[in-house]
Coordinates of C-alpha atoms in Angstrom, one line a residue:
Chain A
M8 CA -2.7 -46.8 12.7
K9 CA -4.0 -49.3 10.1
H10 CA -7.1 -47.6 8.7
L11 CA -6.0 -44.0 8.7
K12 CA -2.9 -42.9 6.9
P13 CA -1.5 -39.6 8.3
I14 CA -0.8 -37.3 5.3
N15 CA 0.3 -33.9 6.6
S16 CA 2.7 -33.2 9.5
K17 CA -0.2 -32.4 11.9
A18 CA -1.7 -35.8 11.3
R19 CA 1.6 -37.4 12.0
K20 CA 1.7 -35.7 15.3
I21 CA -1.7 -36.9 16.2
A22 CA -1.3 -40.5 15.0
P23 CA 0.6 -42.7 17.6
P24 CA 3.6 -44.6 16.4
D25 CA 2.7 -48.1 15.2
D26 CA 5.0 -50.0 17.6
V27 CA 3.8 -48.3 20.8
V28 CA 1.1 -50.6 22.2
A29 CA 0.1 -48.5 25.2
L30 CA -0.6 -45.5 23.1
S31 CA -2.7 -47.3 20.6
Q32 CA -5.3 -48.6 23.0
G33 CA -7.7 -45.7 22.5
P34 CA -9.2 -43.5 25.1
A35 CA -9.2 -44.7 28.7
P36 CA -12.5 -46.0 30.0
Q37 CA -14.7 -43.4 31.6
S38 CA -14.5 -43.2 35.3
G39 CA -16.9 -41.4 37.6
P40 CA -20.6 -40.7 37.0
H41 CA -22.3 -41.6 33.8
I42 CA -22.6 -38.6 31.6
P43 CA -25.7 -38.7 29.4
L44 CA -25.4 -38.0 25.7
G45 CA -26.7 -34.8 24.3
C46 CA -26.0 -31.2 25.0
T47 CA -25.4 -31.6 28.7
F48 CA -21.9 -33.0 28.2
I49 CA -20.7 -29.8 26.8
F50 CA -19.7 -27.9 30.0
S51 CA -20.5 -24.3 29.4
P52 CA -20.4 -22.3 32.6
G53 CA -22.6 -19.5 31.3
W54 CA -25.1 -19.4 34.0
E55 CA -22.7 -19.6 36.9
T56 CA -20.9 -16.8 38.6
D57 CA -17.3 -16.1 39.1
S58 CA -15.5 -16.1 42.5
S59 CA -16.7 -12.6 43.2
G60 CA -20.4 -13.5 42.6
G61 CA -20.5 -11.6 39.3
T62 CA -20.1 -12.7 35.7
A63 CA -17.2 -10.5 34.6
G64 CA -14.6 -13.1 35.4
L65 CA -16.1 -16.1 33.7
C66 CA -14.0 -18.0 31.2
T67 CA -16.8 -17.8 28.7
P68 CA -19.4 -15.0 28.5
V69 CA -22.9 -15.7 29.7
E70 CA -24.3 -15.0 26.3
R71 CA -22.5 -18.1 25.0
D72 CA -25.2 -20.2 26.6
L73 CA -27.7 -18.8 24.3
F74 CA -25.7 -20.0 21.3
D75 CA -25.0 -23.3 22.9
C76 CA -28.7 -23.8 23.1
H77 CA -29.4 -23.2 19.4
N78 CA -26.2 -24.0 17.6
G79 CA -24.9 -27.0 19.5
C80 CA -28.1 -28.9 20.2
F81 CA -31.8 -28.9 19.8
W82 CA -33.6 -27.2 22.7
P83 CA -36.8 -25.9 21.3
A84 CA -38.2 -24.8 24.6
Q85 CA -35.5 -22.3 25.1
V86 CA -34.9 -20.7 21.7
P87 CA -37.0 -20.1 18.7
D88 CA -37.1 -22.7 16.0
Q89 CA -34.6 -21.4 13.5
L90 CA -35.3 -24.0 10.9
N91 CA -38.9 -23.3 10.2
H92 CA -40.4 -20.5 12.2
A93 CA -37.7 -17.8 12.8
P94 CA -34.8 -18.3 10.4
D95 CA -33.6 -14.8 10.8
W96 CA -33.7 -14.8 14.6
T97 CA -30.0 -14.2 14.9
G98 CA -29.6 -12.3 11.7
K99 CA -28.5 -9.1 13.4
C100 CA -26.3 -11.0 15.9
A101 CA -23.0 -11.5 14.1
S102 CA -21.0 -12.0 17.3
A103 CA -22.8 -13.2 20.3
Q104 CA -20.6 -11.4 22.8
K105 CA -21.2 -8.0 21.3
D106 CA -24.5 -8.3 19.6
W107 CA -26.6 -10.4 21.9
R108 CA -28.8 -7.5 22.8
K109 CA -29.9 -7.4 19.2
I110 CA -31.5 -10.8 19.5
D111 CA -35.2 -10.0 19.8
L112 CA -38.2 -11.8 21.3
I113 CA -40.2 -13.9 18.9
F114 CA -44.0 -14.0 19.2
P115 CA -45.8 -17.0 17.6
Chain C
M4 CA -18.5 -50.4 22.7
N5 CA -22.2 -49.5 22.7
T6 CA -21.7 -45.8 23.2
Q7 CA -23.5 -43.5 20.9
L8 CA -21.1 -42.5 18.1
S9 CA -21.5 -39.3 16.1
L10 CA -19.2 -37.5 13.7
G11 CA -16.6 -35.0 14.8
E12 CA -15.8 -31.9 12.9
F13 CA -14.1 -32.3 9.6
H14 CA -14.3 -31.7 5.8
R15 CA -14.4 -34.9 3.8
F16 CA -12.9 -34.7 0.3
A17 CA -11.9 -37.0 -2.5
A18 CA -8.7 -36.8 -4.5
A19 CA -7.0 -39.3 -6.9
H20 CA -9.9 -41.8 -6.2
E21 CA -9.0 -41.8 -2.5
D22 CA -11.0 -40.6 0.5
F23 CA -9.6 -38.0 2.9
L24 CA -10.6 -36.1 6.0
Y25 CA -9.4 -32.6 6.9
L26 CA -10.1 -32.3 10.7
A27 CA -11.0 -29.1 12.5
P28 CA -9.7 -27.7 14.7
S29 CA -6.5 -29.9 14.6
A30 CA -6.0 -29.3 10.8
A31 CA -4.7 -32.9 10.4
V32 CA -5.2 -34.6 7.0
F33 CA -5.8 -38.4 7.0
R34 CA -6.4 -40.8 4.2
L35 CA -9.1 -43.3 4.9
D36 CA -9.1 -47.0 3.9
G37 CA -12.3 -48.8 2.9
A38 CA -13.4 -49.6 6.4
A39 CA -12.8 -46.1 7.7
S40 CA -14.7 -44.7 4.7
A41 CA -17.6 -47.0 5.3
V42 CA -17.8 -46.1 9.0
I43 CA -17.8 -42.3 8.2
T44 CA -20.4 -42.8 5.4
E45 CA -22.7 -44.7 7.8
L46 CA -22.4 -42.1 10.5
E47 CA -23.1 -39.3 8.0
R48 CA -26.7 -40.6 8.0
G49 CA -26.9 -39.9 11.8
P50 CA -25.4 -40.9 15.1
L51 CA -25.5 -44.6 16.0
P52 CA -24.7 -46.8 18.9
G53 CA -21.4 -48.6 18.3
E54 CA -23.0 -52.1 18.2
E55 CA -25.6 -51.0 15.7
L56 CA -22.9 -49.5 13.5
V57 CA -20.9 -52.7 13.5
R58 CA -24.0 -54.7 12.8
R59 CA -24.8 -52.6 9.7
L60 CA -21.3 -53.0 8.2
A61 CA -20.9 -56.7 9.3
A62 CA -21.4 -58.0 5.8
Q63 CA -18.5 -55.9 4.4
F64 CA -16.0 -56.0 7.2
P65 CA -15.1 -58.3 10.2
A66 CA -16.3 -56.9 13.5
E67 CA -12.8 -56.8 14.9
E68 CA -11.6 -54.6 12.0
L69 CA -14.5 -52.3 12.5
A70 CA -13.8 -51.9 16.2
E71 CA -10.2 -51.1 15.4
T72 CA -11.3 -48.6 12.8
I73 CA -13.7 -46.9 15.2
A74 CA -11.1 -46.7 17.8
E75 CA -8.7 -45.0 15.4
L76 CA -11.3 -42.5 14.2
R77 CA -12.1 -41.7 17.8
R78 CA -8.5 -41.2 18.6
V79 CA -8.1 -38.5 16.0
R80 CA -11.6 -37.1 16.8
A81 CA -13.1 -37.8 13.5
I82 CA -15.7 -39.5 15.6
A83 CA -16.8 -37.5 18.6
T84 CA -16.1 -39.1 21.9
P85 CA -18.6 -38.5 24.7
A86 CA -15.9 -37.1 27.0
P87 CA -16.7 -33.6 28.3
A88 CA -15.3 -31.1 25.8
A89 CA -12.9 -28.8 27.4
T90 CA -14.3 -25.3 26.8
S91 CA -12.4 -23.5 29.4
G92 CA -8.7 -23.1 30.2
R93 CA -7.4 -21.8 26.9
P94 CA -3.6 -21.5 27.3
A95 CA -2.4 -17.9 27.7
I96 CA -1.2 -16.2 24.5
P97 CA 2.5 -16.9 24.4
K98 CA 5.0 -14.1 24.1
V99 CA 5.8 -13.9 20.4
P100 CA 8.9 -12.2 19.2
L101 CA 8.6 -9.7 16.4
T102 CA 9.8 -11.1 13.1
T103 CA 8.6 -8.5 10.6
L104 CA 8.4 -4.8 10.7
V105 CA 6.8 -2.9 7.8
L106 CA 7.9 0.7 7.4
N107 CA 5.5 3.0 5.7
V108 CA 8.3 5.3 4.6
T109 CA 5.8 7.7 3.0
N110 CA 2.1 8.0 2.8
Q111 CA 2.3 9.9 -0.5
C112 CA 1.7 8.3 -3.8
N113 CA 2.3 9.3 -7.4
L114 CA -0.6 7.1 -8.7
S115 CA -4.2 7.7 -7.9
C116 CA -5.6 4.2 -8.0
T117 CA -9.4 4.5 -7.6
Y118 CA -9.7 1.6 -5.2
C119 CA -6.7 2.5 -2.9
Y120 CA -7.4 1.8 0.8
E121 CA -5.0 4.5 1.8
Y122 CA -6.4 7.4 -0.4
G123 CA -9.7 6.1 -1.8
E124 CA -13.2 6.3 -0.4
D125 CA -12.6 3.8 2.4
K126 CA -9.4 5.3 3.9
I127 CA -8.8 5.1 7.6
V128 CA -6.1 7.7 8.1
N129 CA -6.2 11.3 6.8
T130 CA -3.1 10.9 4.7
E131 CA -3.5 14.2 2.9
N132 CA -3.8 16.7 5.7
G133 CA -3.3 14.6 8.8
R134 CA -0.8 15.2 11.6
Q135 CA 1.7 12.7 10.3
P136 CA 4.6 13.8 8.2
K137 CA 4.3 12.8 4.5
F138 CA 7.7 11.2 4.6
M139 CA 9.4 9.2 7.3
S140 CA 12.6 10.9 8.5
E141 CA 15.9 9.1 8.5
Q142 CA 15.9 9.4 12.3
T143 CA 12.5 7.6 12.6
A144 CA 13.6 4.9 10.2
R145 CA 16.8 4.3 12.3
E146 CA 14.8 4.1 15.5
S147 CA 12.5 1.6 13.7
V148 CA 15.5 -0.6 12.9
D149 CA 16.7 -0.4 16.5
F150 CA 13.3 -1.3 17.7
L151 CA 13.1 -4.3 15.3
L152 CA 16.5 -5.6 16.3
D153 CA 15.6 -5.3 19.9
A154 CA 12.1 -6.8 19.7
S155 CA 13.2 -9.7 17.5
A156 CA 15.7 -11.0 20.0
G157 CA 16.1 -14.7 19.4
I158 CA 15.0 -14.5 15.8
A159 CA 17.8 -15.5 13.5
L160 CA 16.6 -13.5 10.5
P161 CA 14.3 -10.5 11.2
H162 CA 12.6 -8.9 8.2
L163 CA 12.3 -5.3 7.4
T164 CA 9.8 -4.3 4.7
F165 CA 9.6 -1.0 3.0
F166 CA 6.1 0.1 2.1
G167 CA 4.1 3.2 1.3
G168 CA 2.3 5.2 -0.2
E169 CA 4.7 4.7 -3.1
T170 CA 7.8 3.4 -1.3
L171 CA 10.3 4.8 -3.8
L172 CA 9.1 8.4 -3.3
N173 CA 11.3 8.2 -0.3
F174 CA 14.2 6.3 -1.8
P175 CA 17.0 8.2 0.0
V176 CA 15.6 7.0 3.4
V177 CA 15.3 3.4 2.1
Q178 CA 18.9 3.6 1.0
S179 CA 20.3 4.9 4.2
T180 CA 18.1 2.7 6.3
V181 CA 19.3 -0.5 4.6
A182 CA 23.0 0.5 5.2
Y183 CA 22.2 1.4 8.8
A184 CA 20.3 -1.8 9.5
R185 CA 23.1 -4.0 8.0
R186 CA 25.6 -2.3 10.2
R187 CA 23.6 -2.6 13.4
A188 CA 22.7 -6.2 12.7
A189 CA 26.3 -7.1 12.1
E190 CA 27.3 -5.4 15.4
L191 CA 24.8 -7.7 17.1
G192 CA 26.0 -10.8 15.1
K193 CA 22.7 -11.1 13.3
D194 CA 21.5 -11.1 9.7
I195 CA 18.6 -9.0 8.4
D196 CA 16.4 -9.5 5.4
F197 CA 14.9 -6.7 3.3
S198 CA 11.9 -6.4 1.0
L199 CA 10.0 -3.7 -0.7
T200 CA 6.7 -3.1 -2.4
T201 CA 6.4 -0.7 -5.3
N202 CA 4.1 0.4 -8.1
A203 CA 7.2 0.3 -10.4
T204 CA 6.8 3.8 -11.7
L205 CA 10.1 5.0 -10.1
L206 CA 12.3 2.0 -10.9
R207 CA 15.1 4.1 -12.4
P208 CA 18.4 2.3 -13.3
E209 CA 20.1 3.4 -10.1
V210 CA 17.2 2.2 -8.0
I211 CA 17.3 -1.2 -9.7
E212 CA 21.1 -1.3 -9.1
F213 CA 20.6 -0.7 -5.4
L214 CA 17.9 -3.4 -5.2
V215 CA 20.2 -5.9 -6.9
D216 CA 23.3 -5.0 -4.9
N217 CA 21.4 -5.3 -1.6
R218 CA 19.5 -8.5 -2.6
I219 CA 16.2 -6.8 -1.6
G220 CA 13.1 -8.8 -2.3
V221 CA 10.7 -6.9 -4.6
T222 CA 6.9 -7.2 -5.0
I223 CA 5.3 -5.2 -7.7
S224 CA 1.7 -4.0 -7.4
M225 CA 0.2 -4.5 -10.8
D226 CA -3.2 -5.5 -12.2
G227 CA -2.3 -7.2 -15.5
P228 CA -2.3 -6.3 -19.2
R229 CA -2.8 -2.7 -20.3
E230 CA -6.6 -2.5 -20.4
L231 CA -6.8 -4.0 -16.9
Q232 CA -3.9 -2.1 -15.3
D233 CA -5.1 1.2 -16.7
R234 CA -8.7 0.7 -15.5
F235 CA -7.8 1.6 -11.9
R236 CA -4.0 2.1 -11.6
V237 CA -3.9 5.7 -13.0
F238 CA -1.9 8.9 -12.5
A239 CA -3.7 11.9 -11.0
N240 CA -4.6 13.1 -14.5
G241 CA -6.4 9.8 -15.2
A242 CA -3.7 8.5 -17.6
G243 CA -3.0 4.8 -17.2
S244 CA 0.4 3.7 -15.8
Y245 CA 0.9 0.5 -17.9
D246 CA 3.2 2.1 -20.5
T247 CA 5.3 3.7 -17.8
V248 CA 5.9 0.6 -15.7
I249 CA 6.4 -2.1 -18.3
P250 CA 9.8 -1.2 -19.5
K251 CA 11.0 -0.6 -15.9
I252 CA 9.6 -4.0 -14.8
R253 CA 11.3 -5.8 -17.7
E254 CA 14.6 -4.1 -16.8
L255 CA 14.2 -5.1 -13.1
L256 CA 13.4 -8.7 -14.0
R257 CA 16.4 -8.8 -16.3
R258 CA 18.8 -7.4 -13.8
H259 CA 17.5 -8.7 -10.5
T260 CA 17.9 -12.5 -10.6
S261 CA 19.0 -13.3 -7.1
R262 CA 15.5 -13.4 -5.6
P263 CA 12.1 -14.4 -7.0
I264 CA 10.1 -11.3 -8.0
G265 CA 6.3 -11.4 -7.5
A266 CA 3.4 -9.4 -8.8
R267 CA 0.5 -8.7 -6.5
V268 CA -2.8 -8.2 -8.2
T269 CA -5.8 -6.4 -6.8
L270 CA -9.0 -8.0 -8.3
T271 CA -12.1 -5.9 -8.8
S272 CA -15.5 -6.6 -10.3
Q273 CA -14.3 -4.9 -13.4
T274 CA -10.9 -6.6 -13.8
L275 CA -11.9 -10.2 -13.0
D276 CA -10.0 -12.2 -15.6
I277 CA -7.6 -14.3 -13.7
R278 CA -6.2 -16.5 -16.4
K279 CA -5.6 -13.5 -18.7
I280 CA -3.8 -11.6 -15.9
Y281 CA -1.7 -14.6 -14.9
R282 CA -0.7 -15.4 -18.5
H283 CA 0.3 -11.8 -19.1
L284 CA 2.3 -11.3 -15.9
H285 CA 3.9 -14.7 -15.6
D286 CA 4.3 -16.0 -19.2
E287 CA 4.7 -12.7 -21.1
I288 CA 6.4 -10.3 -18.6
G289 CA 8.2 -13.0 -16.6
F290 CA 7.2 -12.6 -12.9
W291 CA 8.2 -15.7 -10.9
E292 CA 5.0 -15.6 -8.9
V293 CA 1.6 -13.9 -9.2
G294 CA -0.6 -13.5 -6.1
F295 CA -4.3 -12.3 -6.3
A296 CA -6.4 -10.6 -3.7
P297 CA -9.9 -9.2 -4.0
V298 CA -10.0 -5.4 -3.5
T299 CA -10.9 -4.3 0.1
T300 CA -13.9 -2.0 0.0
S301 CA -17.0 -1.2 1.8
P302 CA -19.9 -3.1 0.2
G303 CA -21.5 -0.5 -2.1
R304 CA -18.5 0.4 -4.3
E305 CA -18.9 -0.2 -8.0
Y306 CA -15.6 -2.1 -8.1
A307 CA -16.4 -4.2 -5.1
I308 CA -16.6 -8.0 -5.7
S309 CA -19.8 -9.4 -4.3
G310 CA -22.2 -12.4 -4.8
D311 CA -21.8 -13.6 -8.4
G312 CA -18.3 -12.0 -8.5
F313 CA -17.0 -14.3 -5.8
D314 CA -18.5 -17.3 -7.6
S315 CA -16.8 -16.3 -10.8
M316 CA -13.6 -15.6 -9.0
L317 CA -13.7 -19.1 -7.4
G318 CA -14.4 -20.7 -10.8
Q319 CA -11.4 -18.9 -12.3
F320 CA -9.1 -19.7 -9.4
R321 CA -10.1 -23.4 -9.8
D322 CA -9.2 -23.3 -13.5
L323 CA -5.8 -21.8 -12.8
A324 CA -5.3 -24.2 -9.8
A325 CA -5.8 -27.1 -12.2
D326 CA -2.7 -25.8 -14.1
F327 CA -0.8 -25.6 -10.9
L328 CA -1.7 -29.2 -10.1
E329 CA -0.5 -30.4 -13.5
A330 CA 2.8 -28.5 -13.0
A331 CA 3.3 -29.9 -9.5
L332 CA 2.7 -33.5 -10.6
A333 CA 5.5 -33.0 -13.2
N334 CA 7.7 -31.2 -10.7
R335 CA 7.5 -28.0 -12.7
H336 CA 7.3 -24.5 -11.2
H337 CA 4.0 -22.7 -11.4
G338 CA 3.6 -19.1 -10.3
F339 CA 0.1 -19.1 -8.9
S340 CA 1.2 -18.2 -5.4
N341 CA -2.3 -18.4 -3.8
V342 CA -2.3 -22.2 -4.2
K343 CA 1.2 -22.7 -3.2
D344 CA 0.8 -20.7 0.0
T345 CA -2.3 -22.5 1.0
I346 CA -0.9 -26.0 0.2
E347 CA 2.1 -25.1 2.4
E348 CA -0.2 -24.2 5.3
I349 CA -2.2 -27.4 4.8
H350 CA 1.0 -29.5 4.7
K351 CA 2.3 -28.0 7.9
G352 CA -1.1 -28.5 9.5
M353 CA -1.5 -24.9 10.6
S354 CA -4.4 -24.2 12.9
K355 CA -4.6 -20.5 13.4
A356 CA -5.8 -18.7 16.5
Y357 CA -5.4 -15.5 14.4
P358 CA -5.9 -14.9 10.7
C359 CA -2.4 -13.4 10.3
G360 CA 0.6 -12.2 12.2
A361 CA -0.6 -8.6 12.6
G362 CA -0.1 -7.3 16.1
L363 CA 1.8 -10.5 16.9
G364 CA 4.9 -11.2 14.9
L365 CA 4.3 -8.3 12.4
L366 CA 3.7 -4.6 13.0
G367 CA 3.4 -1.6 10.8
V368 CA 5.2 1.7 11.4
A369 CA 3.6 5.0 10.4
T370 CA 5.8 7.9 9.1
D371 CA 6.0 9.4 12.6
G372 CA 7.1 6.1 14.2
D373 CA 3.7 5.0 15.6
L374 CA 3.2 1.2 15.6
G375 CA 0.1 0.0 14.0
L376 CA -1.6 -3.5 13.9
C377 CA -0.1 -3.8 10.4
H378 CA 0.9 -1.6 7.5
R379 CA -2.7 -1.0 6.5
F380 CA -3.5 0.5 9.9
A381 CA -0.2 2.4 10.3
G382 CA -1.0 5.9 11.5
S383 CA -4.5 5.1 12.8
D384 CA -4.9 6.1 16.4
A385 CA -7.6 3.6 17.0
H386 CA -5.2 0.8 16.1
K387 CA -2.0 2.0 17.6
L388 CA 0.1 -0.4 19.7
G389 CA 2.8 2.0 20.9
D390 CA 5.7 3.6 19.0
V391 CA 9.2 2.7 17.9
R392 CA 10.8 4.8 20.6
N393 CA 9.0 3.4 23.6
G394 CA 8.2 0.0 22.2
I395 CA 5.0 -2.0 22.2
D396 CA 2.3 -1.1 24.6
S397 CA 1.9 -4.6 25.9
L398 CA -1.5 -3.9 27.6
V399 CA -3.0 -2.7 24.4
Q400 CA -1.4 -5.6 22.6
I401 CA -2.8 -8.2 25.0
G402 CA -6.2 -6.6 24.8
L403 CA -6.1 -6.7 21.0
L404 CA -5.0 -10.3 20.9
E405 CA -7.6 -11.3 23.4
K406 CA -10.3 -9.6 21.4
H407 CA -9.3 -11.1 18.0
H408 CA -8.8 -14.7 19.1
I409 CA -10.8 -17.2 17.1
D410 CA -12.6 -18.4 20.2
H411 CA -14.3 -15.0 20.3
K412 CA -15.6 -15.3 16.7
T413 CA -18.9 -17.0 17.3
D414 CA -19.6 -17.1 13.6
C415 CA -16.6 -19.2 13.0
R416 CA -17.3 -21.8 15.7
E417 CA -18.8 -24.4 13.5
C418 CA -16.8 -23.8 10.3
W419 CA -14.4 -26.5 9.2
A420 CA -12.2 -23.9 7.4
R421 CA -11.4 -22.0 10.5
P422 CA -7.9 -23.5 11.0
L423 CA -6.8 -21.7 7.9
C424 CA -9.1 -18.7 7.7
A425 CA -9.6 -17.7 11.4
G426 CA -12.1 -15.1 10.4
G427 CA -10.0 -13.3 7.7
C428 CA -8.2 -10.0 7.3
Y429 CA -8.7 -7.4 10.1
H430 CA -8.5 -4.5 7.6
E431 CA -11.1 -6.1 5.4
A432 CA -13.3 -6.5 8.5
H433 CA -12.8 -3.0 9.5
T434 CA -13.7 -1.7 6.1
R435 CA -16.8 -3.9 5.8
Y436 CA -18.1 -3.9 9.3
G437 CA -16.3 -1.1 11.1
D438 CA -14.8 -3.7 13.5
T439 CA -11.4 -5.4 13.1
S440 CA -12.6 -8.4 15.2
H441 CA -15.7 -9.1 13.0
A442 CA -15.5 -12.3 11.0
N443 CA -15.5 -11.6 7.2
L444 CA -18.9 -13.1 6.6
H445 CA -19.2 -11.8 3.1
Y446 CA -16.6 -14.2 1.8
C447 CA -17.2 -17.3 3.9
E448 CA -18.5 -19.3 0.9
W449 CA -15.6 -18.3 -1.2
I450 CA -13.1 -19.2 1.5
R451 CA -14.7 -22.6 2.0
G452 CA -14.8 -23.2 -1.7
W453 CA -11.2 -22.2 -2.2
T454 CA -10.0 -24.2 0.8
A455 CA -11.8 -27.3 -0.5
T456 CA -10.1 -26.8 -3.9
C457 CA -6.7 -26.5 -2.3
L458 CA -7.3 -29.6 -0.2
E459 CA -8.2 -31.6 -3.3
I460 CA -5.1 -30.5 -5.0
Y461 CA -3.1 -31.3 -1.9
G462 CA -4.6 -34.8 -1.7
E463 CA -3.9 -35.4 -5.4
I464 CA -0.3 -34.4 -4.9
A465 CA 0.0 -36.5 -1.7
V466 CA -1.1 -39.6 -3.7
K467 CA 0.6 -39.0 -7.0
N468 CA 3.8 -37.1 -6.2
P469 CA 4.4 -36.9 -2.5
E470 CA 8.1 -35.9 -3.0
Y471 CA 6.8 -32.5 -4.1
L472 CA 5.5 -31.8 -0.6
Q473 CA 9.0 -32.2 0.9
Q474 CA 9.8 -28.6 0.1
F475 CA 7.3 -27.5 2.7
A476 CA 8.4 -29.9 5.5

């Protein structure tokens, strides 16, 4: 690496050695379908079901989608506008998995 | 090349006139050159297509150099790449051998510190009239040793820590347990390390002799000079303990020179004078190290640190940390252990899935032999993970580890300090929110402020005296 100097031991693990050409080529070109930019490239299987048709066995809880919609990206149709209109919307929801029931409806 | 580029997750900081990134969640630290700095600065204004980014910086850097810089930044994920982020398939929690067992040899104490988590207003276990014996028996202590030696298979040097209550109220059991553990360890061809925490009131000459002879690491709980120590650390009749402990501590420091002896200070809203405490305990009394921790309380207590108190504490920590930096650059020892510990974690690039080793490599043992998440939970049925006779209840342990994993702390998801904090102390969370798996939201600002300070110190040392960091390698 020429422009980044690894300082701690973790950085040295991440940085490829300078003399290995193959490792310093950057990420492989994308194959397969074009994936649009924006929130859709974060795969969050919240609304799907597990192999039994329920939601108990999902690798992330369904409530996580709610947070993906308002933390990770801008999706005003689905969640209240926390910047201007409803800043305290999730005030009582410290942990989405446990407290999602405390997220109330917002009426304009 | 014309993909949309946006910033990854990191904390950018400057030290010694250089520009650094601390990346989350990898915990890697990189120093940027001029081109990399310019790219990051440009992207801080908002995401850009790659071509546009190169066009904007073309006057300063050749396009080829910029492309190379962008590729490097993407490789370390300082620039987000539009590949699907893997959100599933977290590796299973590996089986971690036990390295440290903390024996609560008694739950009794001869002091009545107002803020005590074991006896005070926020206690978890009924230590006065509960079902647990007030003192651990020799039998239970031996069973604990056997349990540790068994559960730490593969660990070259397991640690046994004696804790309380006031540990030395049960000195006979400490004595016999050390002898027993040494013998058992030798039979297994192992070594074993001992340490002990005490309030120093019972450090009689024969006790000191024993600690010296057995090379037992000692931590003294102490709050500072007389007026601060006697504010909370009092006997049952309200009398301060300063005059009782000082001559004993001086004697211990004079005699016990084979291991560094540290003071552990509990900070409260009424005893928040860090430089004064440090100067007294390190410079005047002679402790090798002084570690500070804010008192654990539920929010309303008059001694609880809150809002302004955290700001003041951060300011004072920064002041003392500046002294630490000066000492580190001159290769001198400085005893402010909070900085040293954090710098070590930064240098190793620790990225924690859990805030500490509780329930993983460390367990606490109650006086009756029940295993708790850590010494602060020893004796609490709600936080029991088995007992020393039957071992760890692995189902309970797996459940606990699953529940406390950083991935389940939604609040921490977008915080750059999570590799080091991971949500903070379980006991603090239990006391504040009634839930060990809750993130300690009341001190997020303080943690980020303190981590930022330690990163700046780390960067400064890395540029000006990198040899100093070799001790942490």
